Amino acid sequence: NVMKTLLALISCHSRPGYANAQRETWVPKVPQGLDYKFFLGPSVIAPKQDEVFLNCNDTYGGLPNKAQEVIRWALANGYENMAKIDDDVILKPSEFLASGFQQHDFVGHTNNDNASVKVPWGFCYTLSRKAMEIMANSTLPRDFNDEAWCANTLAQHGILLHHEPRYVLHRGKRSDFIVPAKRPLRAPKPRVDLSYMDV
């Protein structure tokens, strides 16, 4: 009996090329037992079939707000586990599903930033229903660091990060199921000037 799991792909209206690159690469390989949705802020346009538009801040600075609204949506839709995944991540879905994240409340690759509480890299971390219920009702931080907010809030409730070494940033080395052996995901070059954005 597979626990209902959501791949929450964090997208935004200013970066459609990234979501489309994920749709063209690994998203079609998502197996039965895993659901995925792209989450964006509000818009006058209608969402695609695989998109959810939330009443949240759609900017980089609004990531904790968006993450919290995604968590609330996941809880309202009966999910037992959720993976928060950025729009520049490549996932090997079957390997991910079999990786054992379901046995822990909070899983990610520890960011060795000497923080007193272990914080994961923000590109991919998972939350159990218990962790989601805590985060859904938590006060938002003053900065944009959703992963530190999660780590510190959950630590106050006795939930500490379970380190998963297979969630890696692409630095030329191969991962078991996050990054491919060849090259990281590349989005198409934007047609508008995004040089002012912190991406």
PDB file of N, CA, C and O in Angstrom, residues 139-173:
ATOM      1  N   THR A 139       4.120  30.385  11.523  1.00  0.00           N
ATOM      2  CA  THR A 139       4.318  31.781  11.130  1.00  0.00           C
ATOM      3  C   THR A 139       5.394  31.863  10.058  1.00  0.00           C
ATOM      4  O   THR A 139       6.457  31.242  10.186  1.00  0.00           O
ATOM      5  N   LEU A 140       5.127  32.619   8.996  1.00  0.00           N
ATOM      6  CA  LEU A 140       6.095  32.752   7.902  1.00  0.00           C
ATOM      7  C   LEU A 140       7.334  33.513   8.359  1.00  0.00           C
ATOM      8  O   LEU A 140       7.247  34.412   9.199  1.00  0.00           O
ATOM      9  N   PRO A 141       8.506  33.157   7.795  1.00  0.00           N
ATOM     10  CA  PRO A 141       9.736  33.880   8.159  1.00  0.00           C
ATOM     11  C   PRO A 141       9.794  35.235   7.475  1.00  0.00           C
ATOM     12  O   PRO A 141       9.004  35.524   6.574  1.00  0.00           O
ATOM     13  N   ARG A 142      10.767  36.022   7.873  1.00  0.00           N
ATOM     14  CA  ARG A 142      10.929  37.355   7.262  1.00  0.00           C
ATOM     15  C   ARG A 142      11.786  37.302   6.014  1.00  0.00           C
ATOM     16  O   ARG A 142      11.853  38.271   5.267  1.00  0.00           O
ATOM     17  N   ASP A 143      12.485  36.171   5.792  1.00  0.00           N
ATOM     18  CA  ASP A 143      13.321  36.060   4.588  1.00  0.00           C
ATOM     19  C   ASP A 143      12.696  35.069   3.614  1.00  0.00           C
ATOM     20  O   ASP A 143      11.566  34.620   3.801  1.00  0.00           O
ATOM     21  N   PHE A 144      13.432  34.710   2.549  1.00  0.00           N
ATOM     22  CA  PHE A 144      12.900  33.843   1.493  1.00  0.00           C
ATOM     23  C   PHE A 144      13.355  32.393   1.635  1.00  0.00           C
ATOM     24  O   PHE A 144      13.128  31.583   0.743  1.00  0.00           O
ATOM     25  N   ASN A 145      13.988  32.066   2.759  1.00  0.00           N
ATOM     26  CA  ASN A 145      14.613  30.750   2.909  1.00  0.00           C
ATOM     27  C   ASN A 145      13.605  29.744   3.455  1.00  0.00           C
ATOM     28  O   ASN A 145      13.490  29.552   4.661  1.00  0.00           O
ATOM     29  N   ASP A 146      12.869  29.088   2.549  1.00  0.00           N
ATOM     30  CA  ASP A 146      11.832  28.157   2.997  1.00  0.00           C
ATOM     31  C   ASP A 146      12.408  26.926   3.677  1.00  0.00           C
ATOM     32  O   ASP A 146      11.828  26.389   4.619  1.00  0.00           O
ATOM     33  N   GLU A 147      13.603  26.474   3.239  1.00  0.00           N
ATOM     34  CA  GLU A 147      14.167  25.260   3.837  1.00  0.00           C
ATOM     35  C   GLU A 147      14.638  25.491   5.277  1.00  0.00           C
ATOM     36  O   GLU A 147      14.459  24.635   6.158  1.00  0.00           O
ATOM     37  N   ALA A 148      15.226  26.664   5.546  1.00  0.00           N
ATOM     38  CA  ALA A 148      15.641  26.977   6.916  1.00  0.00           C
ATOM     39  C   ALA A 148      14.419  27.172   7.816  1.00  0.00           C
ATOM     40  O   ALA A 148      14.413  26.754   8.974  1.00  0.00           O
ATOM     41  N   TRP A 149      13.390  27.790   7.270  1.00  0.00           N
ATOM     42  CA  TRP A 149      12.130  27.953   7.996  1.00  0.00           C
ATOM     43  C   TRP A 149      11.560  26.589   8.387  1.00  0.00           C
ATOM     44  O   TRP A 149      11.182  26.360   9.549  1.00  0.00           O
ATOM     45  N   CYS A 150      11.516  25.662   7.423  1.00  0.00           N
ATOM     46  CA  CYS A 150      11.030  24.310   7.716  1.00  0.00           C
ATOM     47  C   CYS A 150      11.902  23.635   8.774  1.00  0.00           C
ATOM     48  O   CYS A 150      11.391  23.076   9.753  1.00  0.00           O
ATOM     49  N   ALA A 151      13.218  23.670   8.582  1.00  0.00           N
ATOM     50  CA  ALA A 151      14.129  22.965   9.486  1.00  0.00           C
ATOM     51  C   ALA A 151      14.008  23.482  10.914  1.00  0.00           C
ATOM     52  O   ALA A 151      13.921  22.691  11.867  1.00  0.00           O
ATOM     53  N   ASN A 152      13.996  24.791  11.073  1.00  0.00           N
ATOM     54  CA  ASN A 152      13.951  25.368  12.418  1.00  0.00           C
ATOM     55  C   ASN A 152      12.583  25.188  13.077  1.00  0.00           C
ATOM     56  O   ASN A 152      12.491  24.908  14.274  1.00  0.00           O
ATOM     57  N   THR A 153      11.520  25.313  12.288  1.00  0.00           N
ATOM     58  CA  THR A 153      10.178  25.120  12.838  1.00  0.00           C
ATOM     59  C   THR A 153       9.971  23.669  13.263  1.00  0.00           C
ATOM     60  O   THR A 153       9.468  23.390  14.360  1.00  0.00           O
ATOM     61  N   LEU A 154      10.363  22.732  12.398  1.00  0.00           N
ATOM     62  CA  LEU A 154      10.180  21.315  12.720  1.00  0.00           C
ATOM     63  C   LEU A 154      11.052  20.900  13.906  1.00  0.00           C
ATOM     64  O   LEU A 154      10.629  20.085  14.740  1.00  0.00           O
ATOM     65  N   ALA A 155      12.250  21.483  14.010  1.00  0.00           N
ATOM     66  CA  ALA A 155      13.138  21.158  15.142  1.00  0.00           C
ATOM     67  C   ALA A 155      12.486  21.522  16.469  1.00  0.00           C
ATOM     68  O   ALA A 155      12.670  20.825  17.478  1.00  0.00           O
ATOM     69  N   GLN A 156      11.722  22.600  16.470  1.00  0.00           N
ATOM     70  CA  GLN A 156      11.013  23.005  17.692  1.00  0.00           C
ATOM     71  C   GLN A 156       9.961  21.976  18.104  1.00  0.00           C
ATOM     72  O   GLN A 156       9.517  21.953  19.248  1.00  0.00           O
ATOM     73  N   HIS A 157       9.576  21.115  17.161  1.00  0.00           N
ATOM     74  CA  HIS A 157       8.601  20.059  17.435  1.00  0.00           C
ATOM     75  C   HIS A 157       9.269  18.689  17.494  1.00  0.00           C
ATOM     76  O   HIS A 157       8.607  17.659  17.397  1.00  0.00           O
ATOM     77  N   GLY A 158      10.593  18.678  17.629  1.00  0.00           N
ATOM     78  CA  GLY A 158      11.316  17.424  17.784  1.00  0.00           C
ATOM     79  C   GLY A 158      11.570  16.656  16.504  1.00  0.00           C
ATOM     80  O   GLY A 158      11.974  15.487  16.539  1.00  0.00           O
ATOM     81  N   ILE A 159      11.358  17.304  15.349  1.00  0.00           N
ATOM     82  CA  ILE A 159      11.597  16.648  14.055  1.00  0.00           C
ATOM     83  C   ILE A 159      12.870  17.221  13.444  1.00  0.00           C
ATOM     84  O   ILE A 159      12.941  18.417  13.148  1.00  0.00           O
ATOM     85  N   LEU A 160      13.879  16.371  13.283  1.00  0.00           N
ATOM     86  CA  LEU A 160      15.154  16.799  12.716  1.00  0.00           C
ATOM     87  C   LEU A 160      15.338  16.210  11.328  1.00  0.00           C
ATOM     88  O   LEU A 160      14.778  15.164  10.998  1.00  0.00           O
ATOM     89  N   LEU A 161      16.137  16.877  10.530  1.00  0.00           N
ATOM     90  CA  LEU A 161      16.377  16.462   9.149  1.00  0.00           C
ATOM     91  C   LEU A 161      17.044  15.093   9.087  1.00  0.00           C
ATOM     92  O   LEU A 161      18.036  14.835   9.768  1.00  0.00           O
ATOM     93  N   HIS A 162      16.497  14.219   8.250  1.00  0.00           N
ATOM     94  CA  HIS A 162      17.172  12.956   7.919  1.00  0.00           C
ATOM     95  C   HIS A 162      18.010  13.207   6.667  1.00  0.00           C
ATOM     96  O   HIS A 162      17.474  13.559   5.614  1.00  0.00           O
ATOM     97  N   HIS A 163      19.320  13.042   6.793  1.00  0.00           N
ATOM     98  CA  HIS A 163      20.231  13.320   5.674  1.00  0.00           C
ATOM     99  C   HIS A 163      20.097  12.270   4.586  1.00  0.00           C
ATOM    100  O   HIS A 163      20.161  11.075   4.840  1.00  0.00           O
ATOM    101  N   GLU A 164      19.895  12.723   3.363  1.00  0.00           N
ATOM    102  CA  GLU A 164      19.813  11.831   2.197  1.00  0.00           C
ATOM    103  C   GLU A 164      20.920  12.208   1.215  1.00  0.00           C
ATOM    104  O   GLU A 164      20.814  13.200   0.492  1.00  0.00           O
ATOM    105  N   PRO A 165      22.021  11.422   1.189  1.00  0.00           N
ATOM    106  CA  PRO A 165      23.175  11.800   0.358  1.00  0.00           C
ATOM    107  C   PRO A 165      22.912  11.724  -1.142  1.00  0.00           C
ATOM    108  O   PRO A 165      23.665  12.294  -1.924  1.00  0.00           O
ATOM    109  N   ARG A 166      21.835  11.049  -1.539  1.00  0.00           N
ATOM    110  CA  ARG A 166      21.564  10.917  -2.983  1.00  0.00           C
ATOM    111  C   ARG A 166      20.893  12.146  -3.578  1.00  0.00           C
ATOM    112  O   ARG A 166      20.739  12.244  -4.790  1.00  0.00           O
ATOM    113  N   TYR A 167      20.482  13.115  -2.747  1.00  0.00           N
ATOM    114  CA  TYR A 167      19.964  14.385  -3.266  1.00  0.00           C
ATOM    115  C   TYR A 167      21.175  15.301  -3.423  1.00  0.00           C
ATOM    116  O   TYR A 167      21.675  15.818  -2.428  1.00  0.00           O
ATOM    117  N   VAL A 168      21.663  15.481  -4.622  1.00  0.00           N
ATOM    118  CA  VAL A 168      22.897  16.254  -4.785  1.00  0.00           C
ATOM    119  C   VAL A 168      22.744  17.392  -5.786  1.00  0.00           C
ATOM    120  O   VAL A 168      21.984  17.299  -6.739  1.00  0.00           O
ATOM    121  N   LEU A 169      23.499  18.446  -5.532  1.00  0.00           N
ATOM    122  CA  LEU A 169      23.679  19.494  -6.521  1.00  0.00           C
ATOM    123  C   LEU A 169      24.597  18.963  -7.611  1.00  0.00           C
ATOM    124  O   LEU A 169      25.522  18.203  -7.320  1.00  0.00           O
ATOM    125  N   HIS A 170      24.363  19.363  -8.856  1.00  0.00           N
ATOM    126  CA  HIS A 170      25.215  18.869  -9.945  1.00  0.00           C
ATOM    127  C   HIS A 170      26.538  19.616  -9.940  1.00  0.00           C
ATOM    128  O   HIS A 170      26.602  20.799 -10.237  1.00  0.00           O
ATOM    129  N   ARG A 171      27.573  18.887  -9.574  1.00  0.00           N
ATOM    130  CA  ARG A 171      28.915  19.478  -9.608  1.00  0.00           C
ATOM    131  C   ARG A 171      29.845  18.550 -10.375  1.00  0.00           C
ATOM    132  O   ARG A 171      31.003  18.375 -10.027  1.00  0.00           O
ATOM    133  N   GLY A 172      29.292  17.910 -11.398  1.00  0.00           N
ATOM    134  CA  GLY A 172      30.106  17.024 -12.236  1.00  0.00           C
ATOM    135  C   GLY A 172      30.159  15.601 -11.751  1.00  0.00           C
ATOM    136  O   GLY A 172      30.753  14.754 -12.401  1.00  0.00           O
ATOM    137  N   LYS A 173      29.528  15.306 -10.607  1.00  0.00           N
ATOM    138  CA  LYS A 173      29.520  13.926 -10.136  1.00  0.00           C
ATOM    139  C   LYS A 173      28.124  13.340 -10.278  1.00  0.00           C
ATOM    140  O   LYS A 173      27.130  14.043 -10.235  1.00  0.00           O
TER     141      LYS A 173
END
